Amino acid sequence: MDTLQSLMLGFSVVTTPMNLFYCFIGVLTGTLVGVLPGIGTAGSVAVLLPFTFGLPPATAIILLAGIWYGAMYGGSTTSILVNIPGESSSVVTCLDGYQMARQGRAGRALGISAIGSFIAGTLSVCLLMLLAPVVARYAVKIGPPELFALILFGLTLSAYLSSGPVIKSFIMVALGMILGTQGIDTVSGVQRFTFSINEFYEGVGILPVIMGIYGVGEILINLEETIKRDVFKVSIKGLLPDWNDGKASFGPIMRGTFLGFFLGILPASGTLISTFVSYIVEKRLSKHPERFGKGAIEGVAGPEAANNAASSGTFVPLLTFGIPTTATMALILGALLIHGITPGPLLIRNHPDVFWGVIVSMYIGNSMLLVLNLPLIGIWVRLLKVPYSILFPLILVFCVIGVYSNQNSLLDITSMIFFGVIGYLARKTGFECAPLIFAYILSPILEEAFRQSLLMSQGDLTIFITRPFPAVFMFLTVLFVASSVIFSKKRSKLLDQIGSADS
Amino acid sequence: MRKTSSFLMAGLIMFGVLSVNSAVAQEKYPKDPISIVVPYAAGGSHDLVARALQPQLEKALGVSVLVENKPGGGSTIACNLVKAAPPNGYMLVTVSPTLSIIKYTLPESNVTFDQFEPVAYVGYTPQGVFTRMDAPWNNLKELLDYARANPGKVKCGNAGHGGNFHMGAVGIEQATGVKFTHIPFKGAAPAVPAVMGGHVDIIVSTIADTLHMVKGGSLKVLGLAAPERNKFAPDVQTFKELGYDIEFSTYWSYLGPKGMPKDRVKILYDAFRKSTETKEVKEFFDMQGVTPSLKSPEELGEYYKKEDVKWGRLIKEGGLMP
């Protein structure tokens, strides 16, 4: 009853013309930011932040939040159409989304990602509303040992990210881990792989790596593949997902929603990890894992739901404790503070109009995004008819602007081109880059969590098995590795079958 | 003949250019936009303070003021950029104690405070010790008594080895004789849930960074490393009250490249002073937990000299040299 009253209050806040207008501006900007590769939410929110100082607090947060979750919708578009992630959180969508587009199913891929995002966005806002205070209390119980066990488990699953040979994906995981160590070590202050270049003190950023490998790499490979473009000329009828697509995607969307929301809450997680985990889970659960990487709709629906749900999840630590877990959340925290609003357990009591207004604006914003995105699909798909000679230079320009504007650093552009060449070579030699990215994000967290745990326990390794949560995940990891070894023969036989079925 | 005249001409032109130049230097400043380089990403406290000052500085100076973010490299990238800029008063950098610390911890970055011309110091926020709400200690004395009786038992989270907060914790150890177990996190954000969840017992942070969590009822502050009580947390003890004369803070100071003309420094300082006296900036400082405090260029130069001695000793004694 109380919730209902609060929701009514929220609705009364949002349904003023001004708040509806700013909500729309927010999600529209978010969609654009998402579609344009390299241009990230944090940068766009930072630009708009001073502008929001003059707005009422609820309106300001409604606008900024709109950019954040709106970008999760837009990001998939570029991934699906040109195999270049519009946001780093839509890297995984490239794997199957682009393959779907090549098979003439671009509209369906775009449709399912919009619908999946809508369902996940709406459900996760419900979760945020109902569970935020409870969940946040448990989320802080996840400390370094718990994080270590979780991530170790995650890394052992990374082989599933690739549809090629396991050995190649392990090599990419190793490369990603090495790359992840670059910079000044948080725990000891030692410089690693910085080559005496000041810009590398904090490591080469995630953006140059992703935009290089996926953006520049994709453009380079397309320079030689222009002839193959005929595949897109297959009819692009059936813009919207049909019944079968819907049936296949329902499970992944639901699982992606819950996974994404809970991973979004964890410190040091963010939206990107949730998409990888969702993809791995779907591939593991699928009866036909061999379809993944070749245009499986589950591989689009799950991760796209996950990143939207995670974007709601990141609001939990922010609103309940004032802890920002991503750069964009830090900016939204700044906006709250500037308006004299203190996030924390007392936020809901002290500023019900802001809390419930923002929650309700997220329902409405998600509906706006669906209405905005579904009719746009036709236009986006037609974008594929633009000749590559025009489209790709444009994309390259956006990649360069986006990467540069993130830190105003020329070295970031150089790094992006360097990783572009790496991405190109990897494609030519049959190495897949998703495991590299996954390891690059996870390994620094893994290493830090491991060393923090040992500092906590004064060097006692049993900290990982005496606490219940890490113990469960350590057990699962051992079980998983053991079962892989035992069943490896079976697996290679299966791979042979798949291989022969392919050819 | 021809040669001499062309020499003469060249000389005349040179003279003309030089005199025009010096005339401009004395004539009008500022006439072009002035940029303030922020060594951190947008949204951080140095960025927000610079952006709050920006419109007031524009009013006071009559030219536009640009806030540019040059993050990365532990603030060495922005410092190196401004250090090498022409000392004409058109480019400033806003820095925190990091400038004094990296001289010792990152000597190859080649950034030291004496490469800069102090312009203004507008405010600070004291460092303090923070803990979770249900922690057994309610004030500084209780914590220090416990830590003294149980050396190495108190786990202290910080925002990265060799960073400002780690240094503050080491400074507390050196002054009080207690021994913490330091647990570094990547930045201040992940250290906060760790202390709330009880994975570390205390964290060192600042009032400005954590005021909203203290007000929001999710953290409590045990004591501040400041010479006097802070207006945002007036009932919190200082180390000085217990007899430990330590001062660690994050502050907002503005520097230009070495060799800026004195009159330009004065124009800039006056603009900063006027800006901090406006209602807008005062309100902003209150909201962000920034304690206003003004230092003139001379005072700031002296302050940096003292800071250098303080950090040099702390880092050497603490064995934190690379």
PDB file of C-alpha atoms in Angstrom, chain A residues 298-474:
ATOM      1  CA  GLU A 298      19.766 -16.000 -27.405  1.00  0.00           C
ATOM      2  CA  GLY A 299      23.278 -14.541 -27.611  1.00  0.00           C
ATOM      3  CA  VAL A 300      21.773 -11.152 -28.377  1.00  0.00           C
ATOM      4  CA  ALA A 301      18.713 -11.228 -26.135  1.00  0.00           C
ATOM      5  CA  GLY A 302      20.493 -12.303 -22.928  1.00  0.00           C
ATOM      6  CA  PRO A 303      23.389  -9.836 -22.873  1.00  0.00           C
ATOM      7  CA  GLU A 304      21.238  -6.941 -24.069  1.00  0.00           C
ATOM      8  CA  ALA A 305      18.794  -7.594 -21.233  1.00  0.00           C
ATOM      9  CA  ALA A 306      21.722  -7.954 -18.843  1.00  0.00           C
ATOM     10  CA  ASN A 307      23.324  -4.594 -19.601  1.00  0.00           C
ATOM     11  CA  ASN A 308      20.032  -2.777 -19.166  1.00  0.00           C
ATOM     12  CA  ALA A 309      19.280  -4.524 -15.906  1.00  0.00           C
ATOM     13  CA  ALA A 310      22.824  -3.832 -14.727  1.00  0.00           C
ATOM     14  CA  SER A 311      22.366  -0.152 -15.483  1.00  0.00           C
ATOM     15  CA  SER A 312      19.467  -0.154 -12.999  1.00  0.00           C
ATOM     16  CA  GLY A 313      21.482  -2.262 -10.590  1.00  0.00           C
ATOM     17  CA  THR A 314      24.252   0.331 -10.423  1.00  0.00           C
ATOM     18  CA  PHE A 315      21.706   2.728  -8.924  1.00  0.00           C
ATOM     19  CA  VAL A 316      21.375   0.544  -5.822  1.00  0.00           C
ATOM     20  CA  PRO A 317      24.739   1.316  -4.191  1.00  0.00           C
ATOM     21  CA  LEU A 318      24.419   4.930  -5.334  1.00  0.00           C
ATOM     22  CA  LEU A 319      20.962   5.614  -3.937  1.00  0.00           C
ATOM     23  CA  THR A 320      21.291   3.558  -0.769  1.00  0.00           C
ATOM     24  CA  PHE A 321      24.869   4.363   0.262  1.00  0.00           C
ATOM     25  CA  GLY A 322      26.089   7.099  -2.045  1.00  0.00           C
ATOM     26  CA  ILE A 323      28.698   4.766  -3.529  1.00  0.00           C
ATOM     27  CA  PRO A 324      29.217   5.283  -7.262  1.00  0.00           C
ATOM     28  CA  THR A 325      30.369   2.098  -9.020  1.00  0.00           C
ATOM     29  CA  THR A 326      30.861   3.589 -12.494  1.00  0.00           C
ATOM     30  CA  ALA A 327      32.105   6.911 -13.838  1.00  0.00           C
ATOM     31  CA  THR A 328      28.581   7.897 -14.871  1.00  0.00           C
ATOM     32  CA  MET A 329      27.236   7.115 -11.403  1.00  0.00           C
ATOM     33  CA  ALA A 330      29.965   9.323  -9.936  1.00  0.00           C
ATOM     34  CA  LEU A 331      28.668  12.180 -12.069  1.00  0.00           C
ATOM     35  CA  ILE A 332      25.068  11.548 -11.053  1.00  0.00           C
ATOM     36  CA  LEU A 333      26.256  11.538  -7.433  1.00  0.00           C
ATOM     37  CA  GLY A 334      27.836  14.921  -8.139  1.00  0.00           C
ATOM     38  CA  ALA A 335      24.519  16.190  -9.511  1.00  0.00           C
ATOM     39  CA  LEU A 336      22.671  14.986  -6.407  1.00  0.00           C
ATOM     40  CA  LEU A 337      25.163  16.627  -4.067  1.00  0.00           C
ATOM     41  CA  ILE A 338      25.059  19.901  -5.933  1.00  0.00           C
ATOM     42  CA  HIS A 339      21.329  19.989  -5.330  1.00  0.00           C
ATOM     43  CA  GLY A 340      21.922  19.367  -1.657  1.00  0.00           C
ATOM     44  CA  ILE A 341      20.573  15.826  -1.763  1.00  0.00           C
ATOM     45  CA  THR A 342      22.429  13.218   0.252  1.00  0.00           C
ATOM     46  CA  PRO A 343      22.098   9.693  -1.112  1.00  0.00           C
ATOM     47  CA  GLY A 344      21.946   7.095   1.621  1.00  0.00           C
ATOM     48  CA  PRO A 345      19.522   5.118   3.751  1.00  0.00           C
ATOM     49  CA  LEU A 346      17.656   8.327   4.529  1.00  0.00           C
ATOM     50  CA  LEU A 347      17.233   9.421   0.893  1.00  0.00           C
ATOM     51  CA  ILE A 348      13.817   7.804   0.445  1.00  0.00           C
ATOM     52  CA  ARG A 349      12.531   9.452   3.616  1.00  0.00           C
ATOM     53  CA  ASN A 350      14.066  12.882   3.108  1.00  0.00           C
ATOM     54  CA  HIS A 351      13.513  13.296  -0.616  1.00  0.00           C
ATOM     55  CA  PRO A 352      10.674  10.979  -1.637  1.00  0.00           C
ATOM     56  CA  ASP A 353       9.902  13.166  -4.659  1.00  0.00           C
ATOM     57  CA  VAL A 354      13.396  12.669  -6.068  1.00  0.00           C
ATOM     58  CA  PHE A 355      13.640   8.942  -5.324  1.00  0.00           C
ATOM     59  CA  TRP A 356      10.192   7.977  -6.583  1.00  0.00           C
ATOM     60  CA  GLY A 357      10.256  10.525  -9.372  1.00  0.00           C
ATOM     61  CA  VAL A 358      13.453   9.012 -10.767  1.00  0.00           C
ATOM     62  CA  ILE A 359      12.133   5.454 -10.366  1.00  0.00           C
ATOM     63  CA  VAL A 360       8.901   6.243 -12.209  1.00  0.00           C
ATOM     64  CA  SER A 361      10.799   8.209 -14.853  1.00  0.00           C
ATOM     65  CA  MET A 362      12.751   5.043 -15.544  1.00  0.00           C
ATOM     66  CA  TYR A 363       9.537   3.113 -16.276  1.00  0.00           C
ATOM     67  CA  ILE A 364       8.368   5.872 -18.554  1.00  0.00           C
ATOM     68  CA  GLY A 365      11.798   6.347 -20.110  1.00  0.00           C
ATOM     69  CA  ASN A 366      11.985   2.648 -20.953  1.00  0.00           C
ATOM     70  CA  SER A 367       8.620   2.835 -22.684  1.00  0.00           C
ATOM     71  CA  MET A 368       9.760   5.907 -24.601  1.00  0.00           C
ATOM     72  CA  LEU A 369      12.873   4.038 -25.665  1.00  0.00           C
ATOM     73  CA  LEU A 370      10.858   1.117 -26.975  1.00  0.00           C
ATOM     74  CA  VAL A 371       8.598   3.438 -28.970  1.00  0.00           C
ATOM     75  CA  LEU A 372      11.651   5.321 -30.176  1.00  0.00           C
ATOM     76  CA  ASN A 373      13.649   2.242 -31.134  1.00  0.00           C
ATOM     77  CA  LEU A 374      11.146  -0.059 -32.822  1.00  0.00           C
ATOM     78  CA  PRO A 375      10.181   2.369 -35.633  1.00  0.00           C
ATOM     79  CA  LEU A 376      13.831   3.296 -36.019  1.00  0.00           C
ATOM     80  CA  ILE A 377      14.798  -0.283 -36.849  1.00  0.00           C
ATOM     81  CA  GLY A 378      13.740   0.133 -40.460  1.00  0.00           C
ATOM     82  CA  ILE A 379      15.893   3.216 -40.787  1.00  0.00           C
ATOM     83  CA  TRP A 380      18.884   1.583 -39.120  1.00  0.00           C
ATOM     84  CA  VAL A 381      18.678  -1.455 -41.360  1.00  0.00           C
ATOM     85  CA  ARG A 382      18.612   0.781 -44.400  1.00  0.00           C
ATOM     86  CA  LEU A 383      21.876   2.221 -43.113  1.00  0.00           C
ATOM     87  CA  LEU A 384      23.442  -1.047 -44.262  1.00  0.00           C
ATOM     88  CA  LYS A 385      22.807   0.039 -47.842  1.00  0.00           C
ATOM     89  CA  VAL A 386      25.162   2.972 -47.402  1.00  0.00           C
ATOM     90  CA  PRO A 387      28.342   2.040 -49.254  1.00  0.00           C
ATOM     91  CA  TYR A 388      31.218   1.037 -46.985  1.00  0.00           C
ATOM     92  CA  SER A 389      33.381   3.667 -48.622  1.00  0.00           C
ATOM     93  CA  ILE A 390      31.185   6.290 -46.992  1.00  0.00           C
ATOM     94  CA  LEU A 391      30.093   4.467 -43.844  1.00  0.00           C
ATOM     95  CA  PHE A 392      33.465   3.293 -42.574  1.00  0.00           C
ATOM     96  CA  PRO A 393      35.424   6.514 -42.794  1.00  0.00           C
ATOM     97  CA  LEU A 394      32.547   8.080 -40.857  1.00  0.00           C
ATOM     98  CA  ILE A 395      32.699   5.386 -38.193  1.00  0.00           C
ATOM     99  CA  LEU A 396      36.453   5.801 -37.970  1.00  0.00           C
ATOM    100  CA  VAL A 397      35.988   9.530 -37.416  1.00  0.00           C
ATOM    101  CA  PHE A 398      33.546   8.837 -34.584  1.00  0.00           C
ATOM    102  CA  CYS A 399      35.902   6.280 -33.029  1.00  0.00           C
ATOM    103  CA  VAL A 400      38.752   8.801 -33.066  1.00  0.00           C
ATOM    104  CA  ILE A 401      36.611  11.613 -31.653  1.00  0.00           C
ATOM    105  CA  GLY A 402      35.124   9.360 -29.000  1.00  0.00           C
ATOM    106  CA  VAL A 403      38.423   7.924 -27.842  1.00  0.00           C
ATOM    107  CA  TYR A 404      40.097  11.310 -27.805  1.00  0.00           C
ATOM    108  CA  SER A 405      37.280  13.111 -26.007  1.00  0.00           C
ATOM    109  CA  ASN A 406      37.318  10.557 -23.209  1.00  0.00           C
ATOM    110  CA  GLN A 407      40.675  11.692 -21.782  1.00  0.00           C
ATOM    111  CA  ASN A 408      41.820  14.367 -24.263  1.00  0.00           C
ATOM    112  CA  SER A 409      44.816  12.156 -24.921  1.00  0.00           C
ATOM    113  CA  LEU A 410      46.515  11.666 -28.288  1.00  0.00           C
ATOM    114  CA  LEU A 411      48.206   8.538 -27.003  1.00  0.00           C
ATOM    115  CA  ASP A 412      44.751   6.965 -26.638  1.00  0.00           C
ATOM    116  CA  ILE A 413      44.262   7.333 -30.393  1.00  0.00           C
ATOM    117  CA  THR A 414      47.643   5.738 -31.065  1.00  0.00           C
ATOM    118  CA  SER A 415      46.761   2.911 -28.674  1.00  0.00           C
ATOM    119  CA  MET A 416      43.433   2.452 -30.436  1.00  0.00           C
ATOM    120  CA  ILE A 417      45.168   2.085 -33.798  1.00  0.00           C
ATOM    121  CA  PHE A 418      47.696  -0.316 -32.284  1.00  0.00           C
ATOM    122  CA  PHE A 419      44.891  -2.492 -30.940  1.00  0.00           C
ATOM    123  CA  GLY A 420      43.135  -2.136 -34.278  1.00  0.00           C
ATOM    124  CA  VAL A 421      46.078  -3.878 -35.917  1.00  0.00           C
ATOM    125  CA  ILE A 422      46.014  -6.533 -33.170  1.00  0.00           C
ATOM    126  CA  GLY A 423      42.299  -7.019 -33.777  1.00  0.00           C
ATOM    127  CA  TYR A 424      42.887  -7.299 -37.515  1.00  0.00           C
ATOM    128  CA  LEU A 425      45.664  -9.863 -37.111  1.00  0.00           C
ATOM    129  CA  ALA A 426      43.564 -11.830 -34.636  1.00  0.00           C
ATOM    130  CA  ARG A 427      40.676 -12.013 -37.100  1.00  0.00           C
ATOM    131  CA  LYS A 428      43.007 -13.114 -39.871  1.00  0.00           C
ATOM    132  CA  THR A 429      44.488 -15.893 -37.765  1.00  0.00           C
ATOM    133  CA  GLY A 430      41.265 -17.162 -36.237  1.00  0.00           C
ATOM    134  CA  PHE A 431      41.804 -15.845 -32.715  1.00  0.00           C
ATOM    135  CA  GLU A 432      38.713 -14.414 -31.081  1.00  0.00           C
ATOM    136  CA  CYS A 433      38.955 -11.231 -29.063  1.00  0.00           C
ATOM    137  CA  ALA A 434      36.035 -11.612 -26.650  1.00  0.00           C
ATOM    138  CA  PRO A 435      38.072 -13.772 -24.216  1.00  0.00           C
ATOM    139  CA  LEU A 436      40.841 -11.161 -24.308  1.00  0.00           C
ATOM    140  CA  ILE A 437      38.466  -8.356 -23.355  1.00  0.00           C
ATOM    141  CA  PHE A 438      36.842 -10.499 -20.671  1.00  0.00           C
ATOM    142  CA  ALA A 439      40.215 -11.342 -19.100  1.00  0.00           C
ATOM    143  CA  TYR A 440      41.429  -7.765 -19.469  1.00  0.00           C
ATOM    144  CA  ILE A 441      38.515  -6.503 -17.370  1.00  0.00           C
ATOM    145  CA  LEU A 442      38.491  -9.318 -14.837  1.00  0.00           C
ATOM    146  CA  SER A 443      42.161  -9.976 -14.163  1.00  0.00           C
ATOM    147  CA  PRO A 444      43.003  -6.693 -12.399  1.00  0.00           C
ATOM    148  CA  ILE A 445      39.980  -7.176 -10.108  1.00  0.00           C
ATOM    149  CA  LEU A 446      41.006 -10.810  -9.561  1.00  0.00           C
ATOM    150  CA  GLU A 447      44.565  -9.910  -8.672  1.00  0.00           C
ATOM    151  CA  GLU A 448      43.619  -7.055  -6.383  1.00  0.00           C
ATOM    152  CA  ALA A 449      40.932  -9.074  -4.627  1.00  0.00           C
ATOM    153  CA  PHE A 450      43.405 -11.934  -4.089  1.00  0.00           C
ATOM    154  CA  ARG A 451      46.055  -9.708  -2.558  1.00  0.00           C
ATOM    155  CA  GLN A 452      43.549  -7.707  -0.516  1.00  0.00           C
ATOM    156  CA  SER A 453      42.160 -10.966   0.869  1.00  0.00           C
ATOM    157  CA  LEU A 454      45.612 -12.138   1.887  1.00  0.00           C
ATOM    158  CA  LEU A 455      46.349  -8.784   3.508  1.00  0.00           C
ATOM    159  CA  MET A 456      43.089  -9.154   5.421  1.00  0.00           C
ATOM    160  CA  SER A 457      43.968 -12.647   6.604  1.00  0.00           C
ATOM    161  CA  GLN A 458      47.669 -11.907   7.214  1.00  0.00           C
ATOM    162  CA  GLY A 459      48.659 -14.316   4.470  1.00  0.00           C
ATOM    163  CA  ASP A 460      46.354 -17.144   5.456  1.00  0.00           C
ATOM    164  CA  LEU A 461      45.023 -18.827   2.301  1.00  0.00           C
ATOM    165  CA  THR A 462      42.189 -20.542   4.145  1.00  0.00           C
ATOM    166  CA  ILE A 463      40.261 -17.257   3.987  1.00  0.00           C
ATOM    167  CA  PHE A 464      38.934 -18.497   0.656  1.00  0.00           C
ATOM    168  CA  ILE A 465      37.378 -21.658   2.122  1.00  0.00           C
ATOM    169  CA  THR A 466      36.417 -20.651   5.639  1.00  0.00           C
ATOM    170  CA  ARG A 467      33.891 -18.087   4.497  1.00  0.00           C
ATOM    171  CA  PRO A 468      30.744 -19.722   3.129  1.00  0.00           C
ATOM    172  CA  PHE A 469      30.284 -17.726  -0.066  1.00  0.00           C
ATOM    173  CA  PRO A 470      33.834 -18.039  -1.412  1.00  0.00           C
ATOM    174  CA  ALA A 471      33.882 -21.698  -0.356  1.00  0.00           C
ATOM    175  CA  VAL A 472      30.886 -22.477  -2.569  1.00  0.00           C
ATOM    176  CA  PHE A 473      32.415 -20.780  -5.587  1.00  0.00           C
ATOM    177  CA  MET A 474      35.846 -22.317  -5.049  1.00  0.00           C
TER     178      MET A 474
END
